PDB file of C-alpha atoms in Angstrom:
ATOM      1  CA  UNK F   1    -199.495-206.348  12.304  1.00 67.00           C
ATOM      2  CA  UNK F   2    -196.521-205.026  10.324  1.00 76.00           C
ATOM      3  CA  UNK F   3    -198.498-202.404   8.365  1.00 93.00           C
ATOM      4  CA  UNK F   4    -196.751-201.498   5.117  1.00 96.00           C
ATOM      5  CA  UNK F   5    -193.337-202.997   4.409  1.00 96.00           C
ATOM      6  CA  UNK F   6    -190.959-202.322   1.534  1.00 97.00           C
ATOM      7  CA  UNK F   7    -188.141-204.414   0.109  1.00 96.00           C
ATOM      8  CA  UNK F   8    -185.293-203.583  -0.290  1.00 96.00           C
ATOM      9  CA  UNK F   9    -184.450-200.626   1.970  1.00 95.00           C
ATOM     10  CA  UNK F  10    -181.469-199.539  -0.105  1.00 95.00           C
ATOM     11  CA  UNK F  11    -180.241-200.333  -3.606  1.00 96.00           C
ATOM     12  CA  UNK F  12    -177.569-199.096  -5.987  1.00 96.00           C
ATOM     13  CA  UNK F  13    -178.006-199.759  -9.709  1.00 96.00           C
ATOM     14  CA  UNK F  14    -176.004-199.020 -12.807  1.00 96.00           C
ATOM     15  CA  UNK F  15    -177.658-197.222 -15.692  1.00 97.00           C
ATOM     16  CA  UNK F  16    -179.624-199.673 -17.796  1.00 96.00           C
ATOM     17  CA  UNK F  17    -180.088-202.294 -15.086  1.00 96.00           C
ATOM     18  CA  UNK F  18    -183.520-203.430 -14.051  1.00 95.00           C
ATOM     19  CA  UNK F  19    -185.041-204.070 -10.666  1.00 95.00           C
ATOM     20  CA  UNK F  20    -188.318-204.585  -8.846  1.00 97.00           C
ATOM     21  CA  UNK F  21    -189.397-202.941  -5.610  1.00 97.00           C
ATOM     22  CA  UNK F  22    -191.827-204.899  -3.488  1.00 97.00           C
ATOM     23  CA  UNK F  23    -194.511-203.406  -1.279  1.00 97.00           C
ATOM     24  CA  UNK F  24    -196.588-205.547   1.051  1.00 97.00           C
ATOM     25  CA  UNK F  25    -199.450-204.619   3.377  1.00 97.00           C
ATOM     26  CA  UNK F  26    -201.285-206.731   5.919  1.00 96.00           C
ATOM     27  CA  UNK F  27    -204.263-204.428   6.535  1.00 95.00           C
ATOM     28  CA  UNK F  28    -206.448-205.883   3.775  1.00 95.00           C
ATOM     29  CA  UNK F  29    -206.425-202.508   2.009  1.00 95.00           C
ATOM     30  CA  UNK F  30    -207.888-202.190  -1.462  1.00 93.00           C
ATOM     31  CA  UNK F  31    -205.845-199.198  -2.598  1.00 92.00           C
ATOM     32  CA  UNK F  32    -202.072-199.125  -2.970  1.00 94.00           C
ATOM     33  CA  UNK F  33    -199.757-196.390  -4.248  1.00 94.00           C
ATOM     34  CA  UNK F  34    -196.175-195.818  -5.312  1.00 96.00           C
ATOM     35  CA  UNK F  35    -194.570-192.393  -4.813  1.00 96.00           C
ATOM     36  CA  UNK F  36    -191.141-190.931  -5.305  1.00 97.00           C
ATOM     37  CA  UNK F  37    -189.687-188.199  -3.126  1.00 95.00           C
ATOM     38  CA  UNK F  38    -186.865-185.989  -4.351  1.00 94.00           C
ATOM     39  CA  UNK F  39    -185.027-183.270  -2.401  1.00 87.00           C
ATOM     40  CA  UNK F  40    -186.985-180.019  -2.294  1.00 82.00           C
ATOM     41  CA  UNK F  41    -190.025-181.573  -3.927  1.00 85.00           C
ATOM     42  CA  UNK F  42    -193.236-183.045  -2.644  1.00 85.00           C
ATOM     43  CA  UNK F  43    -194.069-186.695  -3.018  1.00 91.00           C
ATOM     44  CA  UNK F  44    -195.172-187.454  -6.542  1.00 92.00           C
ATOM     45  CA  UNK F  45    -197.523-190.258  -7.448  1.00 91.00           C
ATOM     46  CA  UNK F  46    -196.064-192.774  -9.917  1.00 94.00           C
ATOM     47  CA  UNK F  47    -198.783-195.402 -10.176  1.00 94.00           C
ATOM     48  CA  UNK F  48    -201.628-196.578  -8.033  1.00 92.00           C
ATOM     49  CA  UNK F  49    -204.056-199.482  -7.772  1.00 93.00           C
ATOM     50  CA  UNK F  50    -207.660-199.512  -6.607  1.00 89.00           C
ATOM     51  CA  UNK F  51    -207.859-203.276  -6.352  1.00 91.00           C
ATOM     52  CA  UNK F  52    -206.271-206.591  -7.196  1.00 93.00           C
ATOM     53  CA  UNK F  53    -205.500-206.804 -10.886  1.00 91.00           C
ATOM     54  CA  UNK F  54    -206.029-203.088 -11.555  1.00 91.00           C
ATOM     55  CA  UNK F  55    -203.461-200.312 -11.947  1.00 93.00           C
ATOM     56  CA  UNK F  56    -203.506-196.699 -13.083  1.00 90.00           C
ATOM     57  CA  UNK F  57    -200.970-194.019 -13.946  1.00 90.00           C
ATOM     58  CA  UNK F  58    -200.190-191.195 -11.596  1.00 88.00           C
ATOM     59  CA  UNK F  59    -198.345-187.942 -12.141  1.00 86.00           C
ATOM     60  CA  UNK F  60    -194.927-189.358 -13.168  1.00 93.00           C
ATOM     61  CA  UNK F  61    -195.397-192.880 -14.611  1.00 95.00           C
ATOM     62  CA  UNK F  62    -192.779-192.841 -17.382  1.00 95.00           C
ATOM     63  CA  UNK F  63    -190.001-195.377 -16.949  1.00 96.00           C
ATOM     64  CA  UNK F  64    -191.927-197.438 -14.414  1.00 97.00           C
ATOM     65  CA  UNK F  65    -194.297-200.374 -14.559  1.00 96.00           C
ATOM     66  CA  UNK F  66    -196.416-201.893 -11.820  1.00 97.00           C
ATOM     67  CA  UNK F  67    -198.363-205.041 -11.084  1.00 97.00           C
ATOM     68  CA  UNK F  68    -200.960-205.976  -8.461  1.00 96.00           C
ATOM     69  CA  UNK F  69    -201.383-209.730  -8.848  1.00 94.00           C
ATOM     70  CA  UNK F  70    -202.229-210.203  -5.178  1.00 95.00           C
ATOM     71  CA  UNK F  71    -204.238-207.818  -3.026  1.00 95.00           C
ATOM     72  CA  UNK F  72    -201.514-207.516  -0.425  1.00 97.00           C
ATOM     73  CA  UNK F  73    -198.632-206.836  -2.822  1.00 97.00           C
ATOM     74  CA  UNK F  74    -197.847-203.981  -5.199  1.00 98.00           C
ATOM     75  CA  UNK F  75    -194.700-204.237  -7.308  1.00 98.00           C
ATOM     76  CA  UNK F  76    -192.853-201.339  -8.933  1.00 97.00           C
ATOM     77  CA  UNK F  77    -190.516-202.202 -11.772  1.00 97.00           C
ATOM     78  CA  UNK F  78    -187.746-200.258 -13.458  1.00 96.00           C
ATOM     79  CA  UNK F  79    -186.932-201.895 -16.779  1.00 91.00           C
ATOM     80  CA  UNK F  80    -183.894-199.764 -17.661  1.00 95.00           C
ATOM     81  CA  UNK F  81    -182.799-197.578 -14.777  1.00 95.00           C
ATOM     82  CA  UNK F  82    -181.639-194.016 -15.436  1.00 96.00           C
ATOM     83  CA  UNK F  83    -179.823-191.569 -13.112  1.00 96.00           C
ATOM     84  CA  UNK F  84    -183.009-189.433 -13.087  1.00 96.00           C
ATOM     85  CA  UNK F  85    -184.680-192.268 -11.194  1.00 97.00           C
ATOM     86  CA  UNK F  86    -182.385-191.806  -8.215  1.00 97.00           C
ATOM     87  CA  UNK F  87    -184.858-191.082  -5.448  1.00 97.00           C
ATOM     88  CA  UNK F  88    -186.554-192.352  -2.320  1.00 97.00           C
ATOM     89  CA  UNK F  89    -189.548-194.485  -3.169  1.00 98.00           C
ATOM     90  CA  UNK F  90    -192.513-194.780  -0.814  1.00 97.00           C
ATOM     91  CA  UNK F  91    -195.344-197.238  -0.987  1.00 97.00           C
ATOM     92  CA  UNK F  92    -198.664-196.542   0.697  1.00 95.00           C
ATOM     93  CA  UNK F  93    -201.971-198.297   1.146  1.00 95.00           C
ATOM     94  CA  UNK F  94    -205.479-197.270   2.150  1.00 91.00           C
ATOM     95  CA  UNK F  95    -208.870-198.858   2.570  1.00 88.00           C
ATOM     96  CA  UNK F  96    -210.429-196.743  -0.178  1.00 78.00           C
ATOM     97  CA  UNK F  97    -213.518-196.267   1.993  1.00 73.00           C
ATOM     98  CA  UNK F  98    -214.915-192.746   1.885  1.00 72.00           C
ATOM     99  CA  UNK F  99    -213.390-189.338   1.436  1.00 70.00           C
ATOM    100  CA  UNK F 100    -211.591-189.455   4.795  1.00 75.00           C
ATOM    101  CA  UNK F 101    -209.623-192.477   3.680  1.00 80.00           C
ATOM    102  CA  UNK F 102    -206.081-192.304   5.135  1.00 85.00           C
ATOM    103  CA  UNK F 103    -202.945-193.572   3.446  1.00 90.00           C
ATOM    104  CA  UNK F 104    -200.439-195.546   5.498  1.00 94.00           C
ATOM    105  CA  UNK F 105    -196.878-195.295   4.272  1.00 96.00           C
ATOM    106  CA  UNK F 106    -194.009-197.743   4.275  1.00 96.00           C
ATOM    107  CA  UNK F 107    -190.492-196.834   5.463  1.00 95.00           C
ATOM    108  CA  UNK F 108    -189.175-196.099   1.973  1.00 96.00           C
ATOM    109  CA  UNK F 109    -186.564-197.509  -0.414  1.00 97.00           C
ATOM    110  CA  UNK F 110    -183.532-195.379  -1.205  1.00 96.00           C
ATOM    111  CA  UNK F 111    -182.458-196.032  -4.796  1.00 97.00           C
ATOM    112  CA  UNK F 112    -179.293-194.686  -6.400  1.00 97.00           C
ATOM    113  CA  UNK F 113    -178.689-195.089 -10.121  1.00 96.00           C
ATOM    114  CA  UNK F 114    -175.095-194.507 -11.207  1.00 96.00           C
TER     115      UNK F 114
ATOM    116  CA  UNK Z   1    -202.825-178.032 -12.805  1.00 79.00           C
ATOM    117  CA  UNK Z   2    -203.428-178.918  -9.169  1.00 82.00           C
ATOM    118  CA  UNK Z   3    -200.925-177.272  -6.847  1.00 90.00           C
ATOM    119  CA  UNK Z   4    -200.195-177.127  -3.128  1.00 95.00           C
ATOM    120  CA  UNK Z   5    -197.891-174.406  -1.776  1.00 96.00           C
ATOM    121  CA  UNK Z   6    -196.531-174.448   1.762  1.00 97.00           C
ATOM    122  CA  UNK Z   7    -194.830-171.772   3.803  1.00 97.00           C
ATOM    123  CA  UNK Z   8    -192.440-171.236   5.332  1.00 97.00           C
ATOM    124  CA  UNK Z   9    -190.015-173.672   3.708  1.00 96.00           C
ATOM    125  CA  UNK Z  10    -188.224-174.085   7.016  1.00 96.00           C
ATOM    126  CA  UNK Z  11    -188.709-172.903  10.571  1.00 97.00           C
ATOM    127  CA  UNK Z  12    -186.608-172.984  13.725  1.00 97.00           C
ATOM    128  CA  UNK Z  13    -188.246-172.459  17.115  1.00 97.00           C
ATOM    129  CA  UNK Z  14    -187.376-172.973  20.757  1.00 97.00           C
ATOM    130  CA  UNK Z  15    -188.862-175.835  22.727  1.00 97.00           C
ATOM    131  CA  UNK Z  16    -192.128-174.839  24.369  1.00 97.00           C
ATOM    132  CA  UNK Z  17    -193.025-172.184  21.797  1.00 97.00           C
ATOM    133  CA  UNK Z  18    -196.005-172.300  19.452  1.00 98.00           C
ATOM    134  CA  UNK Z  19    -195.846-172.120  15.666  1.00 97.00           C
ATOM    135  CA  UNK Z  20    -198.147-172.040  12.657  1.00 98.00           C
ATOM    136  CA  UNK Z  21    -197.520-173.554   9.243  1.00 98.00           C
ATOM    137  CA  UNK Z  22    -199.401-172.442   6.146  1.00 98.00           C
ATOM    138  CA  UNK Z  23    -200.805-174.256   3.115  1.00 98.00           C
ATOM    139  CA  UNK Z  24    -202.441-172.727   0.033  1.00 97.00           C
ATOM    140  CA  UNK Z  25    -203.919-174.910  -2.671  1.00 96.00           C
ATOM    141  CA  UNK Z  26    -205.529-174.935  -6.069  1.00 94.00           C
ATOM    142  CA  UNK Z  27    -207.007-178.414  -6.347  1.00 87.00           C
ATOM    143  CA  UNK Z  28    -210.226-179.271  -8.107  1.00 85.00           C
ATOM    144  CA  UNK Z  29    -212.593-180.879  -7.493  1.00 85.00           C
ATOM    145  CA  UNK Z  30    -211.652-180.652  -3.823  1.00 87.00           C
ATOM    146  CA  UNK Z  31    -212.203-183.737  -1.714  1.00 85.00           C
ATOM    147  CA  UNK Z  32    -210.155-183.427   1.468  1.00 89.00           C
ATOM    148  CA  UNK Z  33    -207.031-181.926   3.026  1.00 93.00           C
ATOM    149  CA  UNK Z  34    -204.564-183.779   5.206  1.00 94.00           C
ATOM    150  CA  UNK Z  35    -201.550-182.812   7.224  1.00 97.00           C
ATOM    151  CA  UNK Z  36    -198.785-185.390   7.535  1.00 96.00           C
ATOM    152  CA  UNK Z  37    -195.703-185.494   9.738  1.00 97.00           C
ATOM    153  CA  UNK Z  38    -192.576-187.036   8.234  1.00 96.00           C
ATOM    154  CA  UNK Z  39    -189.632-187.795  10.475  1.00 95.00           C
ATOM    155  CA  UNK Z  40    -186.221-187.969   8.821  1.00 92.00           C
ATOM    156  CA  UNK Z  41    -185.759-191.302   7.054  1.00 89.00           C
ATOM    157  CA  UNK Z  42    -189.351-192.413   7.650  1.00 92.00           C
ATOM    158  CA  UNK Z  43    -192.604-192.432   5.735  1.00 93.00           C
ATOM    159  CA  UNK Z  44    -195.249-189.741   6.363  1.00 95.00           C
ATOM    160  CA  UNK Z  45    -197.774-190.285   9.136  1.00 95.00           C
ATOM    161  CA  UNK Z  46    -201.238-188.705   9.053  1.00 93.00           C
ATOM    162  CA  UNK Z  47    -201.982-186.031  11.672  1.00 95.00           C
ATOM    163  CA  UNK Z  48    -205.367-184.656  10.630  1.00 94.00           C
ATOM    164  CA  UNK Z  49    -207.825-184.826   7.774  1.00 92.00           C
ATOM    165  CA  UNK Z  50    -210.580-182.360   6.910  1.00 92.00           C
ATOM    166  CA  UNK Z  51    -213.344-182.418   4.357  1.00 89.00           C
ATOM    167  CA  UNK Z  52    -215.037-179.421   2.725  1.00 84.00           C
ATOM    168  CA  UNK Z  53    -217.511-178.936   5.559  1.00 87.00           C
ATOM    169  CA  UNK Z  54    -214.934-178.977   8.362  1.00 89.00           C
ATOM    170  CA  UNK Z  55    -212.967-175.879   9.337  1.00 92.00           C
ATOM    171  CA  UNK Z  56    -210.939-177.174  12.274  1.00 95.00           C
ATOM    172  CA  UNK Z  57    -209.571-180.470  13.500  1.00 94.00           C
ATOM    173  CA  UNK Z  58    -207.338-181.223  16.465  1.00 95.00           C
ATOM    174  CA  UNK Z  59    -204.980-184.063  17.295  1.00 94.00           C
ATOM    175  CA  UNK Z  60    -203.365-183.460  20.657  1.00 96.00           C
ATOM    176  CA  UNK Z  61    -201.097-180.420  20.357  1.00 97.00           C
ATOM    177  CA  UNK Z  62    -201.759-180.174  16.623  1.00 97.00           C
ATOM    178  CA  UNK Z  63    -204.704-178.102  15.347  1.00 97.00           C
ATOM    179  CA  UNK Z  64    -205.472-177.768  11.663  1.00 97.00           C
ATOM    180  CA  UNK Z  65    -207.818-175.203  10.145  1.00 97.00           C
ATOM    181  CA  UNK Z  66    -209.367-175.057   6.705  1.00 96.00           C
ATOM    182  CA  UNK Z  67    -210.876-172.122   4.828  1.00 94.00           C
ATOM    183  CA  UNK Z  68    -212.386-173.663   1.720  1.00 90.00           C
ATOM    184  CA  UNK Z  69    -213.397-170.275   0.345  1.00 91.00           C
ATOM    185  CA  UNK Z  70    -209.848-168.896   0.267  1.00 94.00           C
ATOM    186  CA  UNK Z  71    -208.335-172.367  -0.246  1.00 94.00           C
ATOM    187  CA  UNK Z  72    -206.035-172.025   2.715  1.00 96.00           C
ATOM    188  CA  UNK Z  73    -205.139-174.273   5.617  1.00 97.00           C
ATOM    189  CA  UNK Z  74    -202.904-173.895   8.629  1.00 98.00           C
ATOM    190  CA  UNK Z  75    -201.360-176.285  11.134  1.00 98.00           C
ATOM    191  CA  UNK Z  76    -200.810-174.869  14.609  1.00 98.00           C
ATOM    192  CA  UNK Z  77    -198.441-176.639  16.977  1.00 98.00           C
ATOM    193  CA  UNK Z  78    -198.806-175.770  20.634  1.00 97.00           C
ATOM    194  CA  UNK Z  79    -196.067-176.039  23.260  1.00 97.00           C
ATOM    195  CA  UNK Z  80    -193.551-177.540  20.861  1.00 97.00           C
ATOM    196  CA  UNK Z  81    -191.379-180.488  21.854  1.00 97.00           C
ATOM    197  CA  UNK Z  82    -188.057-181.722  20.512  1.00 97.00           C
ATOM    198  CA  UNK Z  83    -189.892-184.662  18.944  1.00 97.00           C
ATOM    199  CA  UNK Z  84    -191.877-182.230  16.788  1.00 97.00           C
ATOM    200  CA  UNK Z  85    -188.752-181.713  14.673  1.00 98.00           C
ATOM    201  CA  UNK Z  86    -189.831-183.108  11.301  1.00 97.00           C
ATOM    202  CA  UNK Z  87    -191.205-182.172   7.909  1.00 96.00           C
ATOM    203  CA  UNK Z  88    -194.908-181.291   7.846  1.00 98.00           C
ATOM    204  CA  UNK Z  89    -196.638-181.981   4.584  1.00 97.00           C
ATOM    205  CA  UNK Z  90    -199.975-180.611   3.385  1.00 97.00           C
ATOM    206  CA  UNK Z  91    -201.817-182.944   1.010  1.00 94.00           C
ATOM    207  CA  UNK Z  92    -204.961-182.010  -0.895  1.00 92.00           C
ATOM    208  CA  UNK Z  93    -206.961-184.669  -2.682  1.00 87.00           C
ATOM    209  CA  UNK Z  94    -209.203-184.300  -5.676  1.00 83.00           C
ATOM    210  CA  UNK Z  95    -211.917-186.711  -6.672  1.00 76.00           C
ATOM    211  CA  UNK Z  96    -210.399-188.915  -9.321  1.00 67.00           C
ATOM    212  CA  UNK Z  97    -211.045-191.706 -11.774  1.00 59.00           C
ATOM    213  CA  UNK Z  98    -212.139-194.411 -11.309  1.00 58.00           C
ATOM    214  CA  UNK Z  99    -215.158-193.250  -9.316  1.00 58.00           C
ATOM    215  CA  UNK Z 100    -214.435-193.313  -5.632  1.00 57.00           C
ATOM    216  CA  UNK Z 101    -210.701-192.773  -5.984  1.00 62.00           C
ATOM    217  CA  UNK Z 102    -208.975-189.681  -4.652  1.00 68.00           C
ATOM    218  CA  UNK Z 103    -205.843-188.324  -6.245  1.00 75.00           C
ATOM    219  CA  UNK Z 104    -203.527-186.550  -3.787  1.00 83.00           C
ATOM    220  CA  UNK Z 105    -201.319-183.562  -4.512  1.00 88.00           C
ATOM    221  CA  UNK Z 106    -198.494-183.124  -2.022  1.00 91.00           C
ATOM    222  CA  UNK Z 107    -196.917-179.897  -0.901  1.00 95.00           C
ATOM    223  CA  UNK Z 108    -193.135-179.718  -0.584  1.00 95.00           C
ATOM    224  CA  UNK Z 109    -193.383-179.596   3.177  1.00 96.00           C
ATOM    225  CA  UNK Z 110    -192.197-177.277   5.926  1.00 97.00           C
ATOM    226  CA  UNK Z 111    -189.096-178.404   7.748  1.00 96.00           C
ATOM    227  CA  UNK Z 112    -189.488-177.660  11.460  1.00 98.00           C
ATOM    228  CA  UNK Z 113    -186.572-177.754  13.868  1.00 97.00           C
ATOM    229  CA  UNK Z 114    -187.223-177.434  17.576  1.00 97.00           C
ATOM    230  CA  UNK Z 115    -184.204-176.414  19.649  1.00 96.00           C
ATOM    231  CA  UNK Z 116    -183.877-177.025  23.388  1.00 95.00           C
TER     232      UNK Z 116
END
């Protein structure tokens, strides 16, 4: 049981390049989330999904797209990377059952955009 | 706008001492409050979770309290250990859309350093 895994762990992009971050969970969770964490700031929700084939915008969705084609995977895409997207990205998943639902986080992806 | 404020921003204590971290929030409609521990370079891990009707919850040496009237929470760490050095994050969730979803607002965290 690996929990929540993220690929890649590190990445350096040039401005304007595109990339996709992959999140996978093996806990059969319905809900999945993408966050970014910047120095001195709390985690901010980018997008989330409450089930296969569904996605919704979070607090800071601009510049990102997501897809949830399979229940166990949640992809975060950057179509044209900008230096402002330099951050650590965390994926999380939860069962979505009840108000005490707990999110389980992946190890993070450190992205630098030059 | 939903907000979660934590204090202090950072804290240094000696091993074996106790400490208390604070969290104030303005989140509506309130659903639950969690405390997470985040080790350097790792994802956050849940310590406790409390709903509106709960005012205290313990997890080993960690005890969280919630005052829903004043919208304040605290995390008390007893007999600190070197492994307690981490960032502690307060997260308050509001009931969201679609129905049954819960939208979290994260505090910036308190960085705790425990010295031998």
